[in-house]
GROMACS .gro file of C-alpha atoms in nm:
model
  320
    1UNK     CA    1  -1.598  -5.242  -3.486
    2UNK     CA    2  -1.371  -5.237  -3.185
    3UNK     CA    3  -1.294  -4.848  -3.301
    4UNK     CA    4  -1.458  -4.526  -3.232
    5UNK     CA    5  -1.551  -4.324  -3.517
    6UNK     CA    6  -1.385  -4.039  -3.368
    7UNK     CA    7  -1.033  -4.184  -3.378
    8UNK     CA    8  -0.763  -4.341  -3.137
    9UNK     CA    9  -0.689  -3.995  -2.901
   10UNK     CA   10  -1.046  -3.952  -2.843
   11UNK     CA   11  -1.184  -4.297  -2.802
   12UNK     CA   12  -0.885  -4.333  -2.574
   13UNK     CA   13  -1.001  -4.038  -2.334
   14UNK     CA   14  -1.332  -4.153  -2.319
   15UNK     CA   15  -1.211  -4.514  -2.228
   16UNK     CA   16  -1.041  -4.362  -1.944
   17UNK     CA   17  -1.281  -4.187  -1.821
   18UNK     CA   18  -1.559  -4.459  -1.803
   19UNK     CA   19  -1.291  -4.726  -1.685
   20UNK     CA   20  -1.215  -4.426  -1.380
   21UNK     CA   21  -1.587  -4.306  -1.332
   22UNK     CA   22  -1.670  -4.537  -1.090
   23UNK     CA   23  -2.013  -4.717  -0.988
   24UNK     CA   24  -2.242  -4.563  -1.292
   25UNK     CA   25  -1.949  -4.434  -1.422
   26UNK     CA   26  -1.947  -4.652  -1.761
   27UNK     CA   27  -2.329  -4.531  -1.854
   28UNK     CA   28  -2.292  -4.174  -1.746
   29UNK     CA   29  -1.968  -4.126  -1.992
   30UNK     CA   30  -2.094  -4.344  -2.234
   31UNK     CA   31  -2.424  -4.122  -2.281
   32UNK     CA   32  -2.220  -3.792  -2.281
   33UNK     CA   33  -1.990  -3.942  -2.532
   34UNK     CA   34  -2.305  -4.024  -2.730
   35UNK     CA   35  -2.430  -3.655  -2.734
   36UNK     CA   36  -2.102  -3.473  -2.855
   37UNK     CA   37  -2.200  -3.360  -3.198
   38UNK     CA   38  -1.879  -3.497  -3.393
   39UNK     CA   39  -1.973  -3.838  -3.249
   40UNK     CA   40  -2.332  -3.768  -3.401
   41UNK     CA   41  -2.188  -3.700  -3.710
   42UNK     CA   42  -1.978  -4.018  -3.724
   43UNK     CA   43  -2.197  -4.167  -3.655
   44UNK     CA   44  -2.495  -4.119  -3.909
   45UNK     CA   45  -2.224  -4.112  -4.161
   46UNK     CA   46  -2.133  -4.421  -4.124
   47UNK     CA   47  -2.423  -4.628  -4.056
   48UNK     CA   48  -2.581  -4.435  -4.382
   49UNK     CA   49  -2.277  -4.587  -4.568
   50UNK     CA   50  -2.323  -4.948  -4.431
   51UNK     CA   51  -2.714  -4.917  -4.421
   52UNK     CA   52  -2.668  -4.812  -4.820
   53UNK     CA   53  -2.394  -5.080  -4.923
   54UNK     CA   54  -2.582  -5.401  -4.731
   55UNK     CA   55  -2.933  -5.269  -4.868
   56UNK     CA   56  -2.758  -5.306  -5.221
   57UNK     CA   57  -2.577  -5.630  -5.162
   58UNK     CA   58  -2.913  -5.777  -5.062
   59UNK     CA   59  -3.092  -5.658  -5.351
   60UNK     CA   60  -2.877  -5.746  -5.601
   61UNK     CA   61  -2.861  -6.091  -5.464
   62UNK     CA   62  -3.204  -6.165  -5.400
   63UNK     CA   63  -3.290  -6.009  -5.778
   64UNK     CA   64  -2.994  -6.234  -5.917
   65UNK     CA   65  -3.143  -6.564  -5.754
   66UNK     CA   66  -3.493  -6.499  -5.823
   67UNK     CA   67  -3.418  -6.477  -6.174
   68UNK     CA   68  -3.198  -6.732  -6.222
   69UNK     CA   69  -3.469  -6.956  -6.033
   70UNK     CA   70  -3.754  -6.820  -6.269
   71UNK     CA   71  -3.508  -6.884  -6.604
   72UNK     CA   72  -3.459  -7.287  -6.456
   73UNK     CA   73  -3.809  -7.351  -6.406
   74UNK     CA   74  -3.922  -7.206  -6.735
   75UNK     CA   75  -3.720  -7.434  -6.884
   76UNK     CA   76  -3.831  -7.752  -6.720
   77UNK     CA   77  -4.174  -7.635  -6.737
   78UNK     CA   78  -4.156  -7.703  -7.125
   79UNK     CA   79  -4.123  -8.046  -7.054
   80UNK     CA   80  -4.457  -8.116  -6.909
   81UNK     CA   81  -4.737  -8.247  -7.095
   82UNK     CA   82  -5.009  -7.954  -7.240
   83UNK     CA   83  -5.267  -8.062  -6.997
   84UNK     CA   84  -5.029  -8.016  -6.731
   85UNK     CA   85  -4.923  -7.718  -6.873
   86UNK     CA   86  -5.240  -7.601  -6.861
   87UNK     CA   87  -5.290  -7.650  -6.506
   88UNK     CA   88  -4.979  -7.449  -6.416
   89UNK     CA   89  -4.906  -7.164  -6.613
   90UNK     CA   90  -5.270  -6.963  -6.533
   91UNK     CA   91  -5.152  -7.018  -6.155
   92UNK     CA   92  -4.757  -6.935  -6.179
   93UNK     CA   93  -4.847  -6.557  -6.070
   94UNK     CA   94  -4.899  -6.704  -5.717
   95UNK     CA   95  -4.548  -6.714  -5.523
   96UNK     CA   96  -4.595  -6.993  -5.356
   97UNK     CA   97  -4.663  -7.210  -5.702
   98UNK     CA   98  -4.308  -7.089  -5.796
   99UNK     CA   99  -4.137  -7.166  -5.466
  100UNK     CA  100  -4.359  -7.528  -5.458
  101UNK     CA  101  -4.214  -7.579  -5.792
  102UNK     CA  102  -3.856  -7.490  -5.787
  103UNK     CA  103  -3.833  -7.663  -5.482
  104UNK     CA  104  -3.965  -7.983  -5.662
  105UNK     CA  105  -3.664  -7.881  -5.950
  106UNK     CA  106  -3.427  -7.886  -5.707
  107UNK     CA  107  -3.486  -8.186  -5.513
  108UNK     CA  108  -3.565  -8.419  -5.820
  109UNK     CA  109  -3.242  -8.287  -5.982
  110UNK     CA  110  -3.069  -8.414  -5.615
  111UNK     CA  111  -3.236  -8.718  -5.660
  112UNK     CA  112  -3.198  -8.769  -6.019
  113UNK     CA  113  -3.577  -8.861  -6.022
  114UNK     CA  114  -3.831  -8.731  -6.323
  115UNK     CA  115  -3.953  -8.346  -6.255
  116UNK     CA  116  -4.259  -8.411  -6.491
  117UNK     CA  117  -4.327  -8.715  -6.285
  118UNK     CA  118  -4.320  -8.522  -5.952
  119UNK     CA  119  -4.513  -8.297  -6.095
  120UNK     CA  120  -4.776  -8.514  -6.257
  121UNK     CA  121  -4.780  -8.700  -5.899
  122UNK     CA  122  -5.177  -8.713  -5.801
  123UNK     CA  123  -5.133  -8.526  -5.491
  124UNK     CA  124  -4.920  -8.235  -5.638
  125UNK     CA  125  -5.158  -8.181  -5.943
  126UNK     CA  126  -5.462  -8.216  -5.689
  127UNK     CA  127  -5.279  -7.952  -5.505
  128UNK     CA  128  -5.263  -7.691  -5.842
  129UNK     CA  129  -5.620  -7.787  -5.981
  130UNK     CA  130  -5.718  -7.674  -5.666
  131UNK     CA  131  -5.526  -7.338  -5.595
  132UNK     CA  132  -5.626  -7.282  -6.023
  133UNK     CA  133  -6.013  -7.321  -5.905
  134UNK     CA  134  -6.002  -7.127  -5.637
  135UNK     CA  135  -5.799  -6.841  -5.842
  136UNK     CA  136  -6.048  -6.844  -6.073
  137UNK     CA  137  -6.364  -6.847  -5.855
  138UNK     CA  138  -6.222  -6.702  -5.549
  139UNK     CA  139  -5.864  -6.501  -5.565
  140UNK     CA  140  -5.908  -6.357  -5.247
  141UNK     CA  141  -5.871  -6.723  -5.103
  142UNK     CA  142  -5.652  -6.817  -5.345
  143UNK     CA  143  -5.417  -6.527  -5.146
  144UNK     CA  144  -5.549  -6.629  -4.792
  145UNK     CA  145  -5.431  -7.015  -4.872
  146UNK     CA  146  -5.105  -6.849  -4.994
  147UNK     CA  147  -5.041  -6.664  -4.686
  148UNK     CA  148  -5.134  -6.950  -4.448
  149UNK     CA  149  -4.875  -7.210  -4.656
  150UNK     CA  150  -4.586  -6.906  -4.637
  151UNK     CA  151  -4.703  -6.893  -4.235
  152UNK     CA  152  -4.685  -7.290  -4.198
  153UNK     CA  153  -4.332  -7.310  -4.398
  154UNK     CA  154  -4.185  -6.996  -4.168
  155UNK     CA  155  -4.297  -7.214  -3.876
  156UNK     CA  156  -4.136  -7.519  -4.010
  157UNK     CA  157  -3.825  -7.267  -4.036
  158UNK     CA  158  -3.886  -7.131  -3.703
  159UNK     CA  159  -3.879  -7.463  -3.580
  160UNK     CA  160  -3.549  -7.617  -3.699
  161UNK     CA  161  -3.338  -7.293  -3.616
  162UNK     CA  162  -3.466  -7.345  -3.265
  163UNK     CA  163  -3.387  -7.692  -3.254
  164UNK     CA  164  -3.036  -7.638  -3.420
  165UNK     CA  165  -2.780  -7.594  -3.153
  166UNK     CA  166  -2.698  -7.247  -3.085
  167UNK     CA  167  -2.345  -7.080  -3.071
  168UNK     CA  168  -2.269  -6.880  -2.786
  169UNK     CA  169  -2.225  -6.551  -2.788
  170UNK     CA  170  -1.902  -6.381  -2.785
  171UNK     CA  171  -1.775  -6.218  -2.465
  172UNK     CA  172  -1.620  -5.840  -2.551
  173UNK     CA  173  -1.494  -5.619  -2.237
  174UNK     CA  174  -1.649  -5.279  -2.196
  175UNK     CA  175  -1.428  -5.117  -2.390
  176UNK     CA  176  -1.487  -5.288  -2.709
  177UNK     CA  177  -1.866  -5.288  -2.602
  178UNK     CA  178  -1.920  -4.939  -2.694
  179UNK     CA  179  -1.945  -4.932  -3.059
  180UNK     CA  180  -2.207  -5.206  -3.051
  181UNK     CA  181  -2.365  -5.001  -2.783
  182UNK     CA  182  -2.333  -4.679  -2.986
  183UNK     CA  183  -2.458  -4.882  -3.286
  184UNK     CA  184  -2.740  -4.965  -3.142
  185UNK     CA  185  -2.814  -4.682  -2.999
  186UNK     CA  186  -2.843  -4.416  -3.309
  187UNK     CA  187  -2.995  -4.703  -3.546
  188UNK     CA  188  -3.270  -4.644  -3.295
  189UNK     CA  189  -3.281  -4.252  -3.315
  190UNK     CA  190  -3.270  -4.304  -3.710
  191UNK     CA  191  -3.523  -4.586  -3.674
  192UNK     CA  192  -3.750  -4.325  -3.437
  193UNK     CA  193  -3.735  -4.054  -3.709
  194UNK     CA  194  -3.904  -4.253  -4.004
  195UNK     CA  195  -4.113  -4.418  -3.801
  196UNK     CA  196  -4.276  -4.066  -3.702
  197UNK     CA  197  -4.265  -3.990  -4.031
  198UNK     CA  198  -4.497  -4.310  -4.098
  199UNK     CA  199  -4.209  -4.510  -4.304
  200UNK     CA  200  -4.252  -4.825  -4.102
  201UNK     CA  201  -4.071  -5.037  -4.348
  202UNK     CA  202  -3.773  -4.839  -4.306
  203UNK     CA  203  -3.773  -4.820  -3.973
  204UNK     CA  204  -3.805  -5.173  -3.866
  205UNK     CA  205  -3.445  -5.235  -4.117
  206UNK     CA  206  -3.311  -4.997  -3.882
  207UNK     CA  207  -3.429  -5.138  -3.531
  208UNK     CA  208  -3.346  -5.495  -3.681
  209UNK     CA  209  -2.974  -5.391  -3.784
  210UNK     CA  210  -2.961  -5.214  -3.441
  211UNK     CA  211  -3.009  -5.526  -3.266
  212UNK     CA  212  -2.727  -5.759  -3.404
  213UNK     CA  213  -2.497  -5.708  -3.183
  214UNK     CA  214  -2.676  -5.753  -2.896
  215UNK     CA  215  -2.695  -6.100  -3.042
  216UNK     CA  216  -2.354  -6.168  -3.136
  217UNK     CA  217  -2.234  -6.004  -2.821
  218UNK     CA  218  -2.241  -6.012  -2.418
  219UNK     CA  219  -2.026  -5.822  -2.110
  220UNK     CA  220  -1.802  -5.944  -1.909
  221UNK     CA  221  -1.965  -5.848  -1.572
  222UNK     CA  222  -2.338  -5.828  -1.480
  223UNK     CA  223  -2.310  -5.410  -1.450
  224UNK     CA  224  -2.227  -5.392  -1.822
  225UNK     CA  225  -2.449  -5.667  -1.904
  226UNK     CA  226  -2.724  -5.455  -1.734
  227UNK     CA  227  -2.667  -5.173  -1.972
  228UNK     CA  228  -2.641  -5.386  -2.239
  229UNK     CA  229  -2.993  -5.517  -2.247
  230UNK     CA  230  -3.151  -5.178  -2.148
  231UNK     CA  231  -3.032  -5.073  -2.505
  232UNK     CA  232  -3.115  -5.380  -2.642
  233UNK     CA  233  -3.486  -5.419  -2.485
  234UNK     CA  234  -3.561  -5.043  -2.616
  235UNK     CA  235  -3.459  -5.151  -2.989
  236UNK     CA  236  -3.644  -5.440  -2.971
  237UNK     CA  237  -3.934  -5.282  -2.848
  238UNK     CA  238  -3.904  -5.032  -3.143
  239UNK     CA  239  -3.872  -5.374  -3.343
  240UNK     CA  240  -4.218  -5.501  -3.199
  241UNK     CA  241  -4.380  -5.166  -3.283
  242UNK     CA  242  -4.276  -5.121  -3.630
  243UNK     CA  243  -4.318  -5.468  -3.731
  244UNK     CA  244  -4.667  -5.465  -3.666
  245UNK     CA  245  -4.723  -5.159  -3.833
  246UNK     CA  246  -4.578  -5.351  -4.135
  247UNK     CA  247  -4.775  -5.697  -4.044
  248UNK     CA  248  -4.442  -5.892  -3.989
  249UNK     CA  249  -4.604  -6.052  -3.764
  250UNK     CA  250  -4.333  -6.346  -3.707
  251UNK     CA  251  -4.080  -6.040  -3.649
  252UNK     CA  252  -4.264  -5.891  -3.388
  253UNK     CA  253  -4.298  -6.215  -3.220
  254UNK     CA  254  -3.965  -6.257  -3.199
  255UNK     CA  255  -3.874  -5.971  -3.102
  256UNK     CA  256  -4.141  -5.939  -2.803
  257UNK     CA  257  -3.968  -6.291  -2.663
  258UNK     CA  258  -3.643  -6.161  -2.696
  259UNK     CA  259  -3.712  -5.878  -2.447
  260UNK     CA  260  -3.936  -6.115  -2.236
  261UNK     CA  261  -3.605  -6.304  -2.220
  262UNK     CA  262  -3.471  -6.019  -2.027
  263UNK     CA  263  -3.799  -5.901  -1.906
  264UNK     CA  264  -4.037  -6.130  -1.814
  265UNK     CA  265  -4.300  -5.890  -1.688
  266UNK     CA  266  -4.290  -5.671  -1.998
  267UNK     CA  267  -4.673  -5.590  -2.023
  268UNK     CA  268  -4.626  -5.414  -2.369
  269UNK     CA  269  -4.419  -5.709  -2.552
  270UNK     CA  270  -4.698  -6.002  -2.336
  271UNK     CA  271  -4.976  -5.743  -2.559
  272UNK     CA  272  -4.774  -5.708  -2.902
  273UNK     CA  273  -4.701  -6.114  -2.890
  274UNK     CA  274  -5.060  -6.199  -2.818
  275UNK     CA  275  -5.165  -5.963  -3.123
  276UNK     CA  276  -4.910  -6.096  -3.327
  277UNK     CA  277  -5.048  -6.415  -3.236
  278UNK     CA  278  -5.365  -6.362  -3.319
  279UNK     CA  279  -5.307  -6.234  -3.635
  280UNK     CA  280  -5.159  -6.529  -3.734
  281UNK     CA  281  -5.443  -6.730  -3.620
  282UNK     CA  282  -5.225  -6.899  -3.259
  283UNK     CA  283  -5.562  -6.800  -3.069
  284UNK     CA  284  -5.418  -7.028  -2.797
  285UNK     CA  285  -5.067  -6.855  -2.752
  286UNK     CA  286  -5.231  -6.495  -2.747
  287UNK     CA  287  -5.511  -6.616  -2.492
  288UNK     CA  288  -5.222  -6.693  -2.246
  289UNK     CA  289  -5.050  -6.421  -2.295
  290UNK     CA  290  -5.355  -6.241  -2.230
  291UNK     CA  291  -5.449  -6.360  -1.949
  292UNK     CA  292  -5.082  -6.341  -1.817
  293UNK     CA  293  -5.107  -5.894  -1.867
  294UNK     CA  294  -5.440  -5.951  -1.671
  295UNK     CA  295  -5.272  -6.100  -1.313
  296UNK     CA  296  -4.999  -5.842  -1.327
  297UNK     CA  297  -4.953  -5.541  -1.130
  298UNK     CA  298  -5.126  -5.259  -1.277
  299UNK     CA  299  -4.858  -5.053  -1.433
  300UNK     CA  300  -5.048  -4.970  -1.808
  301UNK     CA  301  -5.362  -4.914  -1.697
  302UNK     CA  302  -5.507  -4.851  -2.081
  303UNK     CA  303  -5.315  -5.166  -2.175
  304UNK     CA  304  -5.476  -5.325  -1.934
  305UNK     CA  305  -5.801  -5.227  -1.952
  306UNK     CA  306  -5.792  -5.309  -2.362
  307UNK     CA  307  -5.635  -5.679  -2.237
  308UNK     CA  308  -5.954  -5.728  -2.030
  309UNK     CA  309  -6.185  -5.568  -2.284
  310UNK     CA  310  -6.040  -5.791  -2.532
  311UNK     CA  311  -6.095  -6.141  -2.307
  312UNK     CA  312  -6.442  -6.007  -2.186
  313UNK     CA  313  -6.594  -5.991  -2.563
  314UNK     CA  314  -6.391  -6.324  -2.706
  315UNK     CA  315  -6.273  -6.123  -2.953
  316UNK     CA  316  -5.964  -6.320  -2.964
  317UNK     CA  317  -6.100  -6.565  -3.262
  318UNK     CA  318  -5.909  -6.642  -3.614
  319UNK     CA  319  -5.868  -6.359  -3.841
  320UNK     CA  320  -6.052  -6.420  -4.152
   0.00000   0.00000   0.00000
């Protein structure tokens, strides 16, 4: 929003000021116009009010597709044979069975091709018989084969959105920076709060909404720009720290390379990417990274001396 919460007269005087301040002028008035307690107020009122009505629309839509998926394939389930059938339904409790299915709906319906034949197709049932076995005999591989096909399809994901060509940001002058700024800014407080109080879930929405328009955005002038990424590399290092609290492992990743964008020599996001990494089993990729913290400056010495500790013992092998 190109407005301040606090309405035209004020937002005007503080534009003023910052545009008249000078070198450093535009961060020093920025951060006293943060800490006036009627732009607090705004402030949390509004974001509560967005936070509230986005967290609904996203709920309601994600319940309304999932069920209208689950009603779809219930119905063309009925259509396969009963030893089929029998194959299936003990193993539909497992998400990705239901995505690996609907997605076989939809495409055979693009097609116009036979679901029950895709189905039935020897490497597909092959695929179930096997997931059903290992349910039965083993469900705590039956989960660890979910998880890995959930890690190779985000990857696949990953992938194409890299390759797809990206848009360019949008270029905003300083004036119509500040909300984004401000935005930013107290999503991080908020975020900082429950993630003291141990809500990491919570927390990490907040970091991640506090980073979008750092994203969609950019100054017109290196100075600004400057300021701009020191907010944005302090939300996404909030990012990195809550997400691995919640084992979003993918999301801290990201988030660690988008401050190593801006930061190269970050020894904290080079650490939380090579965890990350490991986690998900890239025991390459967090090596590197590794041994990148290693022939840095000392700055962390803890971080460091755990980096080294870490190489020294080849503890960096696939999580079970």
């Amino acid at each position: 929003r190109a407005q301040s919460p606090l309405g035209p007269s004020a937002a005007a005087h503080v534009m003023v000021s910052v545009q008249g301040g000078g070198a450093g002028g535009f961060e020093n008035k920025f951060r006293e116009f943060l800490q006036e307690p009627e732009t607090q107020d705004a402030i949390r009122k509004d974001q509560a009010k967005e936070i509230s009505i986005m967290r609904k629309m996203e709920d309601m839509e994600k319940l309304e597709e999932l069920q209208g998926q689950r009603e779809q394939l219930a119905v063309a389930l009925q259509d396969l044979p009963p030893d089929a059938q029998r194959i299936v339904y003990p193993i539909l409790r497992l998400k990705m069975v239901q995505n690996l299915l609907f997605a076989t709906l939809k495409e055979t319906r693009k097609s116009g091709t036979s679901f029950v034949h895709a189905v039935r197709d020897q490497a597909m049932m092959s695929m179930l018989e096997r997931l059903r076995d290992e349910l039965r005999n083993d469900p705590d591989n039956a989960k660890r084969i979910e998880r890995e096909w959930f890690h190779n399809i985000g990857l696949c994901a990953e992938d194409k959105i890299k390759k797809a060509p990206k848009k360019e940001r949008g270029v905003l002058p300083a004036t119509q920076m500040l909300p984004i700024i401000q935005s930013g800014a107290q999503l991080r407080v908020n975020g900082n709060h429950k993630f003291r109080q141990g809500k990491y879930k919570e927390a990490l929405e907040m970091y991640l909404q506090g980073c979008v328009g750092f994203e969609l955005y950019k100054a017109t002038n290196d100075q600004d720009q400057k300021l701009l990424d020191e907010v944005h590399v302090q939300v996404r290092k909030n990012t990195s720290a809550a997400a691995i609290k919640t084992r979003d492992w993918t999301i801290a990743i990201a988030s660690c390379e988008a401050v190593l964008k801006i930061d190269p020599t970050c020894t904290k996001s080079l650490y939380r990417r090579a965890l990350s990494n490991w986690h998900l089993g890239e025991v390459e990729q967090a090596s590197a990274d590794l041994e990148t913290i290693l022939k840095q400056p000392v700055t962390d010495y803890a971080l460091i001396q755990e980096s080294s500790q870490v190489r020294k013992n080849g503890l960096l092998t696939p999580p079970p």
